[in-house]
Short mmCIF file of C-alpha atoms in Angstrom, two decimals:
data_model
loop_
_atom_site.label_atom_id
_atom_site.label_comp_id
_atom_site.label_asym_id
_atom_site.label_seq_id
_atom_site.Cartn_x
_atom_site.Cartn_y
_atom_site.Cartn_z
CA MET A 81 -19.65 17.19 2.80
CA ASP A 82 -16.05 18.18 2.03
CA LEU A 83 -13.59 18.07 4.94
CA GLU A 84 -10.13 19.55 5.42
CA HIS A 85 -7.45 18.54 7.90
CA ARG A 86 -4.26 20.55 8.27
CA HIS A 87 -1.11 18.70 9.23
CA SER A 88 1.88 20.40 10.85
CA THR A 89 4.18 19.44 7.93
CA ARG A 90 3.95 18.35 4.30
CA VAL A 91 1.96 15.10 4.00
CA ASP A 92 3.94 12.34 2.28
CA ALA A 93 1.48 9.43 2.43
CA VAL A 94 -2.10 8.54 3.37
CA ARG A 95 -3.71 5.15 3.86
CA ALA A 96 -7.31 4.32 4.72
CA CYS A 97 -8.20 1.32 6.86
CA TYR A 98 -10.44 -1.28 5.18
CA ASN A 99 -10.99 -3.53 8.22
CA ASP A 100 -14.71 -4.10 8.76
CA ASP A 101 -14.35 -2.76 12.31
CA ALA A 102 -12.27 0.29 11.40
CA THR A 103 -13.48 1.79 8.12
CA ASP A 104 -13.51 5.33 9.57
CA LEU A 105 -9.75 5.45 10.27
CA LEU A 106 -7.12 7.16 8.10
CA ALA A 107 -3.33 7.14 8.55
CA VAL A 108 -1.54 10.36 7.60
CA ALA A 109 2.26 10.50 7.34
CA GLY A 110 4.00 13.86 7.64
CA GLU A 111 7.71 14.66 7.45
CA HIS A 112 8.46 13.26 10.91
CA SER A 113 5.33 11.65 12.33
CA VAL A 114 2.30 9.48 11.54
CA ASP A 115 -1.16 10.53 12.74
CA VAL A 116 -4.30 8.41 12.87
CA LEU A 117 -7.50 10.31 12.08
CA LEU A 118 -11.04 9.33 13.00
CA ILE A 119 -13.30 10.41 10.13
CA SER A 120 -16.99 11.25 10.47
CA ASP A 121 -19.44 12.95 8.10
CA SER A 122 -18.52 16.36 9.48
CA ASP A 123 -15.19 16.12 11.30
CA CYS A 124 -11.65 14.73 11.45
CA GLN A 125 -10.26 13.97 14.91
CA THR A 126 -6.68 12.98 15.71
CA LEU A 127 -6.84 9.69 17.56
CA ALA A 128 -3.10 9.00 17.85
CA SER A 129 0.23 10.55 16.85
CA PHE A 130 3.53 8.66 16.49
CA TYR A 131 6.90 10.41 16.11
CA ILE A 132 9.05 8.47 13.64
CA GLY A 133 11.89 10.88 12.77
CA PRO A 134 12.73 10.31 9.09
CA HIS A 135 9.84 10.82 6.69
CA THR A 136 7.57 7.87 5.93
CA THR A 137 7.72 6.05 2.58
CA ALA A 138 5.02 3.39 3.10
CA LEU A 139 2.05 2.55 5.37
CA ALA A 140 -0.05 -0.57 6.06
CA TRP A 141 -2.96 -1.21 8.43
CA SER A 142 -2.97 -4.33 10.59
CA PRO A 143 -6.15 -6.48 10.55
CA LEU A 144 -6.12 -6.19 14.37
CA THR A 145 -7.25 -2.54 14.23
CA VAL A 146 -10.64 -1.74 15.75
CA SER A 147 -12.17 1.76 15.76
CA PRO A 148 -13.49 3.57 18.86
CA THR A 149 -16.85 3.88 17.10
CA VAL A 150 -17.15 0.08 17.08
CA SER A 151 -15.82 -0.86 20.52
CA ASP A 152 -14.83 0.83 23.78
CA ASN A 153 -11.92 -1.59 23.80
CA TRP A 154 -10.50 -0.15 20.57
CA HIS A 155 -7.04 -0.89 19.24
CA ILE A 156 -4.80 0.70 16.60
CA GLN A 157 -1.96 -1.13 14.87
CA LEU A 158 -0.17 -0.23 11.65
CA ALA A 159 3.25 -0.65 10.10
CA VAL A 160 5.35 2.09 8.54
CA ALA A 161 8.63 2.30 6.63
CA ASP A 162 10.92 5.31 6.91
CA ALA A 163 13.38 6.96 4.53
CA ASP A 164 16.35 5.31 6.32
CA PHE A 165 14.92 1.88 5.36
CA GLY A 166 13.77 1.13 8.91
CA LEU A 167 10.42 -0.43 9.77
CA HIS A 168 8.15 0.33 12.72
CA LEU A 169 5.07 -1.28 14.23
CA LEU A 170 2.83 1.39 15.74
CA THR A 171 0.21 0.53 18.36
CA LYS A 172 -2.22 2.32 20.64
CA SER A 173 -5.21 1.04 22.56
CA SER A 174 -8.00 2.48 24.65
CA GLN A 175 -6.01 1.56 27.75
CA GLY A 176 -2.53 2.70 26.75
CA ASP A 177 -0.35 5.35 25.10
CA GLU A 178 1.30 5.29 21.70
CA SER A 179 3.94 2.58 21.31
CA ILE A 180 6.58 2.25 18.56
CA PHE A 181 8.42 -1.03 17.95
CA PRO A 182 11.34 -0.62 15.50
CA PHE A 183 12.65 -3.55 13.45
CA GLY A 184 14.24 -4.44 10.13
CA GLY A 185 17.14 -1.99 10.44
CA GLY A 186 20.86 -2.44 9.90
CA MET A 187 22.00 -5.68 8.28
CA THR A 188 18.70 -7.50 8.79
CA GLY A 189 16.44 -5.45 6.53
CA HIS A 190 16.22 -3.55 3.26
CA HIS A 191 19.09 -1.59 1.74
CA GLY A 192 17.01 0.62 -0.52
CA LYS A 193 13.88 2.73 -0.28
CA VAL A 194 10.85 0.74 0.91
CA ASN A 195 8.19 1.69 -1.62
CA ASP A 196 5.18 -0.25 -0.36
CA MET A 197 3.98 -2.72 2.27
CA THR A 198 0.96 -4.84 3.13
CA PHE A 199 -0.12 -7.32 5.75
CA CYS A 200 -0.76 -10.90 4.65
CA GLY A 201 -4.24 -11.39 3.18
CA GLY A 202 -6.87 -13.91 4.16
CA ARG A 203 -9.13 -13.97 7.19
CA GLY A 204 -7.12 -16.17 9.56
CA GLU A 205 -4.73 -15.43 12.41
CA ASP A 206 -1.77 -15.18 10.03
CA SER A 207 -3.25 -12.07 8.41
CA SER A 208 -1.85 -9.93 11.24
CA ARG A 209 1.28 -12.01 11.81
CA TYR A 210 3.00 -11.51 8.45
CA LEU A 211 3.96 -8.19 6.87
CA ALA A 212 5.36 -7.91 3.34
CA THR A 213 7.61 -5.07 2.14
CA VAL A 214 9.07 -4.25 -1.30
CA SER A 215 12.01 -2.03 -2.05
CA ASP A 216 14.36 -0.49 -4.59
CA ASP A 217 16.85 -3.17 -3.49
CA LYS A 218 14.86 -5.70 -5.61
CA MET A 219 13.77 -7.65 -2.54
CA LEU A 220 10.36 -8.80 -1.32
CA MET A 221 10.63 -9.45 2.42
CA ILE A 222 7.91 -11.20 4.42
CA TRP A 223 8.30 -10.42 8.11
CA ASP A 224 7.11 -12.76 10.85
CA LEU A 225 6.02 -10.32 13.55
CA GLN A 226 5.50 -13.14 16.06
CA PRO A 227 8.61 -15.34 15.70
CA SER A 228 9.12 -18.25 18.07
CA VAL A 229 12.88 -17.63 18.22
CA ASP A 230 14.64 -14.30 18.50
CA PRO A 231 17.89 -14.39 16.49
CA PRO A 232 20.84 -12.52 18.01
CA SER A 233 21.33 -9.02 16.64
CA PRO A 234 24.76 -8.24 15.13
CA GLU A 235 24.70 -4.92 16.97
CA GLN A 236 23.84 -6.46 20.32
CA SER A 237 25.22 -9.26 22.49
CA PRO A 238 22.77 -12.01 23.48
CA ASP A 239 22.97 -11.05 27.15
CA SER A 240 22.48 -7.31 26.63
CA GLU A 241 20.45 -5.80 29.46
CA ASP A 242 18.95 -3.15 27.18
CA ARG A 243 17.34 -5.65 24.86
CA ASP A 244 13.59 -5.32 24.28
CA ASP A 245 11.53 -8.22 25.63
CA ARG A 246 9.68 -8.55 22.33
CA PRO A 247 11.54 -10.80 19.86
CA GLN A 248 12.73 -9.16 16.67
CA PRO A 249 10.78 -10.20 13.56
CA THR A 250 12.43 -12.58 11.14
CA ALA A 251 12.24 -12.17 7.37
CA TYR A 252 11.76 -14.49 4.40
CA VAL A 253 13.43 -12.98 1.35
CA ILE A 254 12.47 -13.39 -2.31
CA ALA A 255 14.71 -11.72 -4.89
CA PHE A 256 13.49 -10.15 -8.14
CA PRO A 257 15.41 -8.92 -11.20
CA ASN A 258 14.38 -5.24 -10.91
CA PRO A 259 13.52 -2.65 -8.23
CA LEU A 260 10.05 -3.24 -6.80
CA THR A 261 7.47 -0.46 -6.61
CA ALA A 262 4.22 -1.83 -5.14
CA ILE A 263 2.66 -4.81 -3.39
CA ASP A 264 -0.90 -5.82 -2.55
CA SER A 265 -2.67 -8.66 -0.73
CA HIS A 266 -6.26 -9.87 -1.00
CA PRO A 267 -8.84 -10.78 1.68
CA SER A 268 -9.53 -14.11 -0.06
CA THR A 269 -5.99 -15.55 0.11
CA SER A 270 -3.12 -15.70 2.59
CA LYS A 271 -0.71 -17.36 0.13
CA GLU A 272 -0.20 -14.82 -2.63
CA PHE A 273 0.96 -11.27 -3.13
CA LEU A 274 0.74 -9.01 -6.17
CA VAL A 275 4.13 -7.41 -6.79
CA SER A 276 5.05 -4.85 -9.45
CA ASP A 277 8.47 -3.71 -10.58
CA CYS A 278 9.68 -0.52 -12.24
CA CYS A 279 9.98 -2.10 -15.71
CA GLY A 280 6.34 -3.02 -16.33
CA SER A 281 6.07 -6.52 -14.86
CA ILE A 282 3.47 -7.73 -12.36
CA PHE A 283 4.10 -10.95 -10.43
CA LEU A 284 1.53 -13.12 -8.65
CA THR A 285 3.86 -14.60 -6.03
CA ASP A 286 3.15 -17.60 -3.81
CA TRP A 287 5.32 -16.72 -0.81
CA ARG A 288 4.38 -19.90 1.10
CA SER A 289 5.98 -22.22 -1.45
CA ASP A 290 8.26 -24.72 0.27
CA PRO A 291 11.85 -24.05 -0.88
CA GLN A 292 12.77 -27.71 -0.16
CA GLU A 293 10.26 -28.89 -2.74
CA MET A 294 11.78 -26.95 -5.62
CA ASP A 295 15.21 -25.88 -6.79
CA GLU A 296 16.74 -22.66 -5.54
CA ASP A 297 16.14 -20.64 -8.70
CA VAL A 298 12.40 -21.35 -8.62
CA TRP A 299 12.25 -20.42 -4.93
CA ARG A 300 14.01 -17.14 -5.52
CA HIS A 301 11.45 -16.27 -8.19
CA SER A 302 8.40 -18.16 -6.84
CA SER A 303 5.89 -16.51 -9.16
CA LEU A 304 2.75 -18.29 -10.23
CA LEU A 305 2.13 -15.74 -12.96
CA GLU A 306 3.91 -12.81 -14.60
CA LEU A 307 2.07 -10.10 -16.53
CA VAL A 308 3.78 -7.43 -18.59
CA GLU A 309 2.22 -4.09 -19.41
CA PRO A 310 2.01 -3.89 -23.25
CA SER A 311 3.95 -0.65 -23.68
CA ALA A 312 6.62 -1.99 -21.33
CA LEU A 313 6.91 -5.11 -23.48
CA SER A 314 7.31 -2.89 -26.53
CA ASP A 315 10.06 -0.92 -24.78
CA LEU A 316 11.89 -4.13 -23.89
CA THR A 317 11.65 -5.32 -27.49
CA MET A 318 13.16 -2.01 -28.67
CA GLY A 319 15.92 -2.19 -26.08
CA SER A 320 14.61 0.70 -23.99
CA SER A 321 15.18 0.66 -20.20
CA THR A 322 12.53 3.12 -19.03
CA ARG A 323 12.00 3.10 -15.27
CA TRP A 324 8.46 3.84 -14.11
CA SER A 325 6.83 4.63 -10.82
CA ALA A 326 4.35 1.77 -11.09
CA SER A 327 1.32 1.02 -8.92
CA VAL A 328 -0.71 -2.20 -8.81
CA ALA A 329 -3.85 -3.17 -6.87
CA TRP A 330 -6.26 -6.06 -6.45
CA ARG A 331 -9.97 -5.38 -6.77
CA ARG A 332 -11.46 -6.02 -3.32
CA ASP A 333 -14.52 -8.06 -4.33
CA THR A 334 -12.65 -10.55 -6.55
CA SER A 335 -9.08 -11.83 -6.75
CA ASP A 336 -9.38 -12.26 -10.53
CA ILE A 337 -9.27 -8.54 -11.38
CA ILE A 338 -5.99 -6.62 -11.23
CA GLY A 339 -5.45 -2.96 -12.02
CA ALA A 340 -2.19 -1.09 -12.55
CA VAL A 341 -0.75 2.15 -13.87
CA TYR A 342 2.60 2.23 -15.67
CA GLY A 343 3.82 5.44 -17.17
CA SER A 344 0.99 7.18 -19.00
CA LYS A 345 -1.22 4.08 -19.27
CA PHE A 346 -3.44 2.03 -17.00
CA SER A 347 -4.34 -1.62 -17.61
CA ILE A 348 -6.94 -4.01 -16.19
CA TRP A 349 -6.40 -7.80 -16.27
CA ASP A 350 -8.81 -10.65 -15.61
CA ILE A 351 -6.50 -13.46 -14.49
CA GLY A 352 -9.39 -15.92 -14.76
CA ASN A 353 -9.42 -15.25 -18.52
CA LEU A 354 -5.95 -14.10 -19.50
CA GLN A 355 -6.01 -14.77 -23.27
CA GLY A 356 -2.24 -14.87 -23.51
CA GLY A 357 -1.67 -12.20 -20.89
CA LYS A 358 -3.40 -9.44 -22.81
CA PRO A 359 -5.10 -6.83 -20.58
CA LEU A 360 -8.88 -6.83 -20.47
CA ALA A 361 -8.66 -3.09 -21.09
CA SER A 362 -6.08 -0.31 -21.28
CA GLY A 363 -6.20 3.45 -21.52
CA ILE A 364 -4.35 6.71 -20.98
CA SER A 365 -4.20 7.95 -17.39
CA PHE A 366 -1.96 11.03 -17.40
CA PRO A 367 0.27 11.84 -20.41
CA GLU A 368 3.10 12.81 -18.05
CA ALA A 369 2.74 9.44 -16.17
CA GLY A 370 0.34 8.20 -13.54
CA TYR A 371 1.56 7.56 -10.01
CA ARG A 372 -1.07 5.90 -7.82
CA PHE A 373 -3.80 3.35 -8.70
CA ARG A 374 -6.58 2.67 -6.16
CA TRP A 375 -9.73 0.55 -6.33
CA CYS A 376 -12.80 1.78 -4.49
CA PRO A 377 -13.52 -0.78 -1.72
CA THR A 378 -17.25 -0.03 -1.43
CA TYR A 379 -18.14 0.46 -5.13
CA PRO A 380 -15.62 -1.94 -6.75
CA ASP A 381 -16.48 -0.92 -10.33
CA TYR A 382 -14.67 2.36 -9.66
CA PHE A 383 -10.95 3.03 -9.56
CA ALA A 384 -8.90 6.21 -9.35
CA ILE A 385 -5.50 7.34 -10.63
CA SER A 386 -3.33 10.29 -9.69
CA ALA A 387 -0.13 11.81 -11.04
CA GLN A 388 2.68 13.07 -8.84
CA THR A 389 3.79 15.97 -11.00
CA PRO A 390 2.51 19.57 -11.07
CA VAL A 391 2.07 19.61 -14.88
CA GLN A 392 -1.75 19.60 -14.71
CA GLY A 393 -2.20 20.51 -11.05
CA ALA A 394 -3.69 18.49 -8.19
CA ILE A 395 -5.99 16.17 -10.17
CA ILE A 396 -7.51 12.72 -9.63
CA HIS A 397 -9.17 10.73 -12.41
CA ILE A 398 -12.11 8.42 -11.55
CA HIS A 399 -12.84 5.53 -13.93
CA ASN A 400 -15.74 3.08 -14.12
CA THR A 401 -14.93 -0.43 -15.35
CA ASN A 402 -18.30 -0.59 -17.09
CA TYR A 403 -17.34 2.40 -19.27
CA LEU A 404 -13.59 2.09 -19.71
CA GLN A 405 -13.62 3.72 -23.14
CA ALA A 406 -15.28 6.84 -21.76
CA GLN A 407 -13.33 9.82 -20.47
CA PRO A 408 -12.68 9.66 -16.73
CA THR A 409 -14.40 11.97 -14.29
CA GLU A 410 -11.83 14.56 -13.30
CA PHE A 411 -11.57 16.04 -9.80
CA SER A 412 -9.35 19.10 -9.82
CA LEU A 413 -8.43 20.26 -6.32
CA PHE A 414 -5.88 22.95 -7.25
CA GLN A 415 -4.09 24.37 -10.26
CA LYS A 416 -0.34 23.84 -10.79
CA PRO A 417 2.19 23.97 -9.17
CA HIS A 418 0.17 21.94 -6.64
CA PHE A 419 -0.09 18.17 -7.10
CA ILE A 420 -1.50 15.10 -5.36
CA GLN A 421 1.19 13.72 -3.05
CA ASP A 422 -0.92 10.66 -2.23
CA PHE A 423 -4.57 9.62 -1.98
CA ASP A 424 -6.83 6.74 -1.00
CA PHE A 425 -10.51 5.81 -0.97
CA LEU A 426 -12.01 5.76 2.51
CA GLY A 427 -13.47 2.46 3.67
CA LEU A 428 -16.73 4.03 4.88
CA ARG A 429 -20.02 2.83 3.41
CA GLY A 430 -22.31 5.13 1.48
CA ILE A 431 -21.17 7.59 -1.16
CA PRO A 432 -17.48 6.82 -1.86
CA ARG A 433 -15.07 9.42 -0.52
CA ILE A 434 -11.44 10.11 -1.29
CA ALA A 435 -8.76 11.47 1.04
CA ALA A 436 -6.11 13.36 -0.92
CA ALA A 437 -2.89 14.96 0.32
CA VAL A 438 -1.90 18.33 -1.15
CA GLY A 439 0.86 20.25 0.62
CA LYS A 440 0.15 20.24 4.36
CA LYS A 441 -3.54 19.45 4.02
CA ILE A 442 -5.78 16.41 3.64
CA TYR A 443 -8.91 17.00 1.56
CA ILE A 444 -11.79 14.54 1.91
CA PHE A 445 -14.51 14.68 -0.74
CA PRO A 446 -17.22 12.43 -2.28
CA ILE A 447 -16.94 11.26 -5.85
CA GLY A 448 -20.62 11.86 -6.44
CA VAL A 449 -22.01 8.36 -6.75
CA ASP A 450 -25.46 7.70 -5.31
CA GLY A 451 -25.39 5.32 -2.34
#
């Protein structure tokens, strides 16, 4: 069944929760606030609402989140980035009100738009302790949300009476040569992140590498692997400096398969069989440039791509990795000048469903695959 949810303002970002205990939760970011929706087969209920102020540029669910449909002692936790480069940890539980913990502002954080964020992968305790953010300032920052020492803030004296009891997160910084557009983690590893930049490169980065065991240059670019999208490599060879809004994602059921969209093309890599770095498959997404690449978490053979321009209207393309040479299935929500501001697959089992943001509304619809 198709569902609609109307937000009070334009929706800038959506993110579904893939935790096993919270697959029916969806985060929706408007111009000033972030809402958490509880999704059922027939309804969308607002479970929490957090006022941020500036509009949100990135969202990430904490592995600590548990849905009310799973436990009476439910708990919500997610991280958000705002347009003023600040970061916030949002929490709400069955026994308390909404809570917002700001961090990463001023001199301690990013100095450019934060384009994406993710919690550390793996299944251990560290998966909720570390949060990674990437930005136009060319920095990957890994934030320790549970530091043992709280460093003094430059804007605050150590004996300030107004200081929050919770220690401010500390950040490990890894520099890259170009602005960074997307980051992803994987449930199978807590050591590596996938990072993409605006020039067509994808880095598999081991952020836990010990800087004392290698020289400084290697630490600053601690990448185990770098992939380059073929058309981007061609542009570099010709001296072109095209900047793309790139999106990269790990397939949930295996850490060997990577998908990305750069410009008008998508590419799929099998890092277990790279063959010189050549993609396993490539194809056209949107001629005017794709914007968002998402794998389906429940039917991992499927992935979806959207554009963020009104040239063709509000359209999402669904691809099947078993038939990559076939035309994608097209879901057209509205004609131009509408467009997909953001979208994500829901984590719910059964027929895969997509939540797409168009204007002030969220549209939730199945992609028509038999469960």
